[in-house]
Short mmCIF file of C-alpha atoms and ligand atoms in Angstrom, two decimals:
data_model
loop_
_atom_site.label_atom_id
_atom_site.label_comp_id
_atom_site.label_asym_id
_atom_site.label_seq_id
_atom_site.Cartn_x
_atom_site.Cartn_y
_atom_site.Cartn_z
CA MET E 135 0.00 0.00 0.00
CA THR E 136 1.31 3.47 -0.83
CA ASN E 137 1.20 6.14 1.82
CA PRO E 138 -1.10 8.78 0.31
CA ASP E 139 0.72 11.50 2.26
CA SER E 140 4.18 10.50 1.11
CA ALA E 141 6.17 12.41 -1.51
CA PRO E 142 6.37 10.88 -5.00
CA ALA E 143 8.85 8.01 -5.15
CA PRO E 144 12.34 9.18 -6.16
CA THR E 145 13.82 7.98 -9.43
CA LEU E 146 16.86 5.83 -8.78
CA PRO E 147 19.72 5.58 -11.27
CA SER E 148 19.86 2.36 -13.28
CA SER E 149 23.64 2.46 -13.77
CA SER E 150 24.79 1.52 -10.22
CA PRO E 151 23.71 -1.33 -7.95
CA ILE E 152 21.36 -0.10 -5.25
CA ALA E 153 22.23 -0.46 -1.57
CA VAL E 154 19.55 0.37 1.00
CA VAL E 155 20.90 1.34 4.42
CA THR E 156 18.41 1.69 7.28
CA GLY E 157 19.27 3.96 10.19
CA ALA E 158 21.50 6.00 7.87
CA SER E 159 20.89 9.28 9.72
CA SER E 160 23.67 8.66 12.26
CA GLY E 161 26.46 6.45 13.54
CA ILE E 162 27.14 3.13 11.86
CA GLY E 163 24.40 3.61 9.26
CA ALA E 164 25.73 6.98 8.09
CA ALA E 165 29.31 5.63 7.93
CA THR E 166 28.07 2.59 5.99
CA ALA E 167 26.16 4.78 3.54
CA ARG E 168 29.31 6.86 2.94
CA ARG E 169 31.47 3.78 2.48
CA LEU E 170 29.08 1.94 0.15
CA ALA E 171 28.73 5.08 -1.99
CA ALA E 172 32.55 5.17 -2.22
CA GLU E 173 32.47 1.50 -3.27
CA GLY E 174 30.24 2.38 -6.26
CA PHE E 175 26.74 1.66 -4.94
CA HIS E 176 23.91 4.09 -5.28
CA VAL E 177 22.77 4.32 -1.67
CA VAL E 178 19.20 4.75 -0.52
CA ALA E 179 19.77 6.31 2.89
CA ALA E 180 16.73 5.61 5.05
CA ALA E 181 15.70 6.69 8.56
CA ARG E 182 13.12 8.90 10.25
CA ARG E 183 15.13 12.15 10.43
CA VAL E 184 15.05 13.30 6.84
CA ASP E 185 16.97 16.56 7.44
CA ARG E 186 20.02 14.53 8.45
CA LEU E 187 19.57 12.16 5.53
CA GLU E 188 19.34 15.02 3.05
CA LYS E 189 22.63 16.47 4.27
CA LEU E 190 24.36 13.09 3.99
CA ALA E 191 22.77 12.37 0.61
CA SER E 192 23.96 15.64 -0.88
CA GLU E 193 27.51 14.84 0.29
CA ILE E 194 27.66 11.36 -1.23
CA GLY E 195 25.11 11.49 -4.06
CA ALA E 196 22.64 9.19 -2.31
CA THR E 197 18.85 9.15 -2.27
CA PRO E 198 17.39 10.13 1.12
CA PHE E 199 14.27 8.19 2.06
CA PRO E 200 11.98 8.75 5.07
CA LEU E 201 11.54 5.39 6.78
CA ASP E 202 10.15 4.10 10.04
CA VAL E 203 11.01 0.40 10.15
CA THR E 204 8.22 -0.19 12.68
CA ASP E 205 5.56 1.03 10.26
CA ASP E 206 4.13 -1.23 7.54
CA THR E 207 3.03 1.64 5.30
CA SER E 208 6.42 3.34 5.50
CA VAL E 209 8.24 0.11 4.62
CA ALA E 210 5.81 -0.59 1.76
CA ALA E 211 6.61 2.87 0.34
CA LEU E 212 10.32 2.00 0.46
CA ALA E 213 9.72 -1.27 -1.38
CA GLU E 214 7.73 0.58 -4.02
CA ALA E 215 10.53 3.12 -4.51
CA VAL E 216 13.24 0.44 -4.84
CA PRO E 217 12.24 -1.94 -7.63
CA GLU E 218 15.69 -3.58 -7.72
CA CYS E 219 18.04 -3.94 -4.79
CA ALA E 220 21.55 -5.41 -4.58
CA VAL E 221 22.27 -4.86 -0.88
CA LEU E 222 20.13 -4.24 2.18
CA VAL E 223 21.87 -3.23 5.40
CA ASN E 224 19.46 -3.65 8.33
CA ASN E 225 21.19 -1.28 10.70
CA ALA E 226 18.32 0.67 12.31
CA GLY E 227 18.18 -0.32 15.95
CA GLY E 228 19.53 0.32 19.37
CA ALA E 229 19.25 -0.25 23.09
CA LEU E 230 17.02 1.29 25.76
CA GLY E 231 17.92 1.15 29.42
CA LEU E 232 20.19 -1.06 31.49
CA ASP E 233 17.74 -2.43 34.03
CA PRO E 234 17.81 -5.85 35.67
CA VAL E 235 15.04 -8.21 34.59
CA ALA E 236 13.35 -7.78 37.97
CA GLU E 237 12.87 -4.09 37.16
CA ALA E 238 12.35 -4.43 33.42
CA ASP E 239 10.65 -1.53 31.67
CA LEU E 240 8.44 -3.54 29.31
CA GLY E 241 7.84 -0.48 27.15
CA HIS E 242 11.59 -0.39 26.47
CA TRP E 243 11.63 -4.12 25.70
CA GLN E 244 8.72 -3.71 23.32
CA ARG E 245 10.43 -0.87 21.46
CA MET E 246 13.73 -2.75 21.24
CA PHE E 247 11.92 -5.74 19.73
CA ASP E 248 9.91 -3.54 17.38
CA VAL E 249 12.94 -1.82 15.89
CA ASN E 250 15.74 -4.40 16.05
CA VAL E 251 13.80 -7.58 15.37
CA LEU E 252 10.48 -6.84 13.69
CA GLY E 253 11.93 -3.80 11.91
CA SER E 254 14.66 -5.79 10.21
CA VAL E 255 12.23 -8.61 9.37
CA ARG E 256 9.72 -6.13 7.93
CA VAL E 257 12.29 -4.44 5.67
CA THR E 258 13.87 -7.74 4.61
CA LYS E 259 10.51 -9.22 3.71
CA ALA E 260 9.61 -6.12 1.70
CA LEU E 261 12.88 -5.95 -0.24
CA LEU E 262 13.60 -9.63 -0.98
CA PRO E 263 11.48 -9.49 -4.18
CA ALA E 264 13.56 -6.48 -5.34
CA MET E 265 16.74 -8.55 -4.82
CA LEU E 266 15.35 -11.42 -6.85
CA ARG E 267 14.35 -8.96 -9.61
CA TYR E 268 17.92 -7.63 -9.57
CA GLY E 269 19.13 -11.21 -10.02
CA ARG E 270 21.00 -11.47 -6.75
CA GLY E 271 21.01 -9.82 -3.38
CA HIS E 272 22.74 -9.47 -0.03
CA VAL E 273 21.12 -8.90 3.35
CA VAL E 274 23.52 -7.54 5.98
CA ASN E 275 22.11 -7.52 9.50
CA ILE E 276 23.86 -5.41 12.10
CA THR E 277 23.27 -7.30 15.34
CA SER E 278 25.68 -7.04 18.28
CA ILE E 279 27.90 -9.15 20.50
CA ALA E 280 24.79 -8.90 22.71
CA GLY E 281 23.21 -11.21 20.12
CA HIS E 282 25.66 -13.90 21.21
CA LEU E 283 26.46 -13.19 24.86
CA VAL E 284 24.53 -11.68 27.74
CA TYR E 285 25.41 -9.20 30.48
CA GLU E 286 23.71 -8.00 33.63
CA GLY E 287 21.22 -5.25 32.90
CA GLY E 288 21.33 -6.03 29.20
CA ALA E 289 18.61 -8.69 28.97
CA GLY E 290 16.14 -6.66 26.90
CA TYR E 291 18.72 -5.62 24.32
CA ALA E 292 20.43 -9.03 24.35
CA ALA E 293 17.10 -10.81 23.89
CA ALA E 294 16.27 -8.58 20.90
CA LYS E 295 19.72 -9.03 19.35
CA HIS E 296 19.65 -12.81 20.01
CA ALA E 297 16.31 -12.85 18.18
CA GLN E 298 17.76 -10.86 15.28
CA HIS E 299 20.64 -13.36 15.16
CA ALA E 300 18.15 -16.26 15.07
CA VAL E 301 16.22 -14.65 12.23
CA THR E 302 19.45 -14.08 10.28
CA GLU E 303 20.49 -17.73 10.64
CA THR E 304 17.01 -18.94 9.68
CA LEU E 305 16.93 -16.71 6.62
CA ARG E 306 20.18 -18.22 5.37
CA LEU E 307 18.68 -21.71 5.63
CA GLU E 308 15.43 -20.71 3.97
CA LEU E 309 17.13 -18.90 1.07
CA ASN E 310 19.61 -21.69 0.41
CA GLY E 311 19.57 -22.22 -3.36
CA GLN E 312 18.57 -18.64 -4.09
CA PRO E 313 21.14 -15.99 -5.15
CA VAL E 314 20.88 -14.03 -1.89
CA ARG E 315 23.75 -13.80 0.57
CA ILE E 316 23.13 -13.29 4.28
CA THR E 317 25.73 -11.67 6.51
CA GLU E 318 25.55 -10.90 10.20
CA ILE E 319 27.86 -8.26 11.62
CA ALA E 320 28.05 -8.33 15.41
CA PRO E 321 29.90 -5.31 16.81
CA GLY E 322 31.13 -4.84 20.33
CA MET E 323 31.61 -1.36 21.78
CA VAL E 324 31.32 1.26 19.04
CA LYS E 325 31.53 4.87 20.13
CA THR E 326 28.84 6.57 18.12
CA GLU E 327 27.27 9.93 18.75
CA GLU E 328 23.83 8.75 19.82
CA PHE E 329 23.71 5.04 20.75
CA SER E 330 24.43 5.43 24.48
CA LEU E 331 22.71 8.79 24.72
CA ILE E 332 19.49 7.16 23.48
CA ARG E 333 20.05 4.13 25.71
CA PHE E 334 20.22 6.38 28.78
CA ASP E 335 17.40 8.69 27.72
CA GLY E 336 19.61 11.71 26.99
CA ASP E 337 21.76 11.41 30.17
CA ALA E 338 25.09 12.54 28.66
CA GLU E 339 27.13 11.71 31.74
CA ARG E 340 25.86 8.13 31.89
CA ALA E 341 26.32 7.78 28.14
CA GLU E 342 29.92 9.00 28.31
CA ALA E 343 30.65 6.64 31.24
CA THR E 344 30.13 3.71 28.84
CA TYR E 345 33.40 4.62 27.12
CA ARG E 346 35.29 6.02 30.14
CA GLY E 347 38.88 4.80 30.30
CA VAL E 348 38.57 2.70 27.14
CA ALA E 349 41.65 3.56 25.11
CA ALA E 350 40.12 3.07 21.69
CA PRO E 351 36.54 1.96 21.29
CA LEU E 352 35.51 1.00 17.77
CA VAL E 353 34.23 3.82 15.57
CA ALA E 354 31.39 3.65 13.06
CA GLU E 355 33.84 3.47 10.15
CA ASP E 356 35.25 0.19 11.54
CA ILE E 357 31.85 -1.42 11.09
CA ALA E 358 31.29 0.22 7.69
CA ASP E 359 34.61 -1.35 6.70
CA CYS E 360 33.27 -4.81 7.61
CA VAL E 361 30.05 -4.23 5.65
CA ALA E 362 32.09 -3.13 2.64
CA PHE E 363 34.32 -6.21 2.92
CA ALA E 364 31.34 -8.58 3.02
CA VAL E 365 29.42 -7.04 0.12
CA THR E 366 32.43 -6.70 -2.17
CA ARG E 367 33.45 -10.40 -2.03
CA PRO E 368 32.93 -12.37 -5.24
CA ALA E 369 29.24 -13.30 -5.67
CA HIS E 370 29.76 -16.94 -4.61
CA VAL E 371 31.36 -15.99 -1.27
CA ASP E 372 29.01 -15.64 1.69
CA VAL E 373 30.50 -14.11 4.81
CA ASP E 374 28.16 -15.58 7.44
CA LEU E 375 29.24 -13.76 10.58
CA MET E 376 31.75 -11.13 11.62
CA VAL E 377 32.26 -10.40 15.33
CA ILE E 378 34.27 -7.22 15.89
CA LYS E 379 35.32 -5.77 19.21
CA PRO E 380 37.85 -3.15 20.27
CA ILE E 381 41.01 -4.72 21.63
CA ALA E 382 40.08 -3.48 25.13
CA GLN E 383 36.87 -5.54 25.11
CA ALA E 384 37.02 -9.30 25.68
CA ALA E 385 33.26 -9.69 26.24
CA PRO E 386 30.30 -7.31 26.68
CA HIS E 387 30.99 -7.11 30.42
CA LYS E 388 34.79 -7.52 30.33
CA VAL E 389 36.33 -4.21 29.27
CA HIS E 390 39.83 -3.02 30.13
CA ARG E 391 39.65 0.56 31.43
CA THR E 392 42.56 2.79 32.33
CA VAL E 393 40.51 4.84 34.84
P1 NDP A 520 22.66 5.30 16.51
O1 NDP A 520 21.72 5.55 17.65
O2 NDP A 520 23.72 6.30 16.21
O3 NDP A 520 21.82 5.07 15.17
C1 NDP A 520 20.64 4.34 15.13
C2 NDP A 520 19.97 4.61 13.80
O4 NDP A 520 18.74 3.87 13.76
C3 NDP A 520 19.63 6.07 13.59
O5 NDP A 520 20.00 6.43 12.29
C4 NDP A 520 18.12 6.12 13.75
O6 NDP A 520 17.60 7.11 12.87
C5 NDP A 520 17.73 4.72 13.27
N1 NDP A 520 16.43 4.31 13.76
C6 NDP A 520 16.02 4.15 15.04
N2 NDP A 520 14.73 3.80 15.07
C7 NDP A 520 14.31 3.73 13.77
C8 NDP A 520 13.08 3.44 13.15
N3 NDP A 520 11.98 3.13 13.86
N4 NDP A 520 13.01 3.45 11.80
C9 NDP A 520 14.10 3.78 11.07
N5 NDP A 520 15.29 4.07 11.60
C10 NDP A 520 15.40 4.06 12.93
O7 NDP A 520 23.29 3.86 16.79
P2 NDP A 520 24.56 3.10 16.18
O8 NDP A 520 24.94 3.67 14.87
O9 NDP A 520 25.57 3.02 17.24
O10 NDP A 520 23.93 1.65 16.00
C11 NDP A 520 23.50 1.14 14.75
C12 NDP A 520 23.20 -0.34 14.91
O11 NDP A 520 24.33 -1.01 15.43
C13 NDP A 520 22.04 -0.65 15.85
O12 NDP A 520 21.30 -1.74 15.33
C14 NDP A 520 22.75 -1.04 17.13
O13 NDP A 520 21.96 -1.89 17.93
C15 NDP A 520 23.96 -1.75 16.57
N6 NDP A 520 25.10 -1.81 17.48
C16 NDP A 520 25.66 -0.67 18.01
C17 NDP A 520 26.72 -0.77 18.90
C18 NDP A 520 27.35 0.42 19.54
O14 NDP A 520 28.12 0.22 20.51
N7 NDP A 520 27.11 1.64 19.09
C19 NDP A 520 27.27 -2.08 19.27
C20 NDP A 520 26.63 -3.20 18.63
C21 NDP A 520 25.59 -3.06 17.77
P3 NDP A 520 16.30 8.02 13.10
O15 NDP A 520 16.24 8.34 14.57
O16 NDP A 520 16.58 9.20 12.24
O17 NDP A 520 15.16 7.19 12.61
#
């Protein structure tokens, strides 16, 4: 269904393969959009904050696209605008809170599931036909080390990322025999502008404490580098899973700090 209030669908160039990046308005998504554009993709940069997308798009020659991954109509409009798709990076997501299970804020849990899990499923489902029309495709899901390990206070986020991991693995089984590659990228601590700020509801001090004393957390470009590596392998090579942490981080809860 088309959103009657939405702007007319943009015309995408037919000369470059199309890469859709969700959550491209900041952090890992923005860095990935920049990197994939540099690799020769025409990027559809999608997120809710269109002003940020427009700025990025004018820098890298991308198409900005307003998208809420939790909204069926919004995702349907994206699918309508992207008739053929080579790469989909399901990056939109994040964490909310750091509460023990006994004090779980179920509203936070619901939102984490809606964006990280159902959001990536919704967009994947909508764009798979566009990949098959293109002749081949590649779904890259940005999960987290929290999709593989747990830590105290992180149950809601870890449960959502474990679910996203399970969906990614299932998709690879179900699409076996089809020309669609499935890659999971599971980052550890990445210092991005907004991730921790959103997690702690705008509390800058608490957000900054996440990275306190960590000599060199990952940066968004480190993850964009991994996405670029996976999608630029020869078409028969499927990179299943990349787990990337800063050297100071041995596990989600085991971080070497100098202060
Ligand atoms: P940011 O908070 O910087 O970016 C999150 C992006 O998701 C924003 O562009 C935001 O855009 C978008 N987004 C959020 N909700 C929606 C929605 N409903 N529809 C569409 N877009 C949405 O986080 P990061 O760049 O750090 O994280 C990106 C991904 O990497 C996430 O999935 C996160 O869980 C994962 N990750 C991050 C780690 C880290 O340490 N930073 C570690 C491991 C994984 P807008 O608000 O404009 O819609």
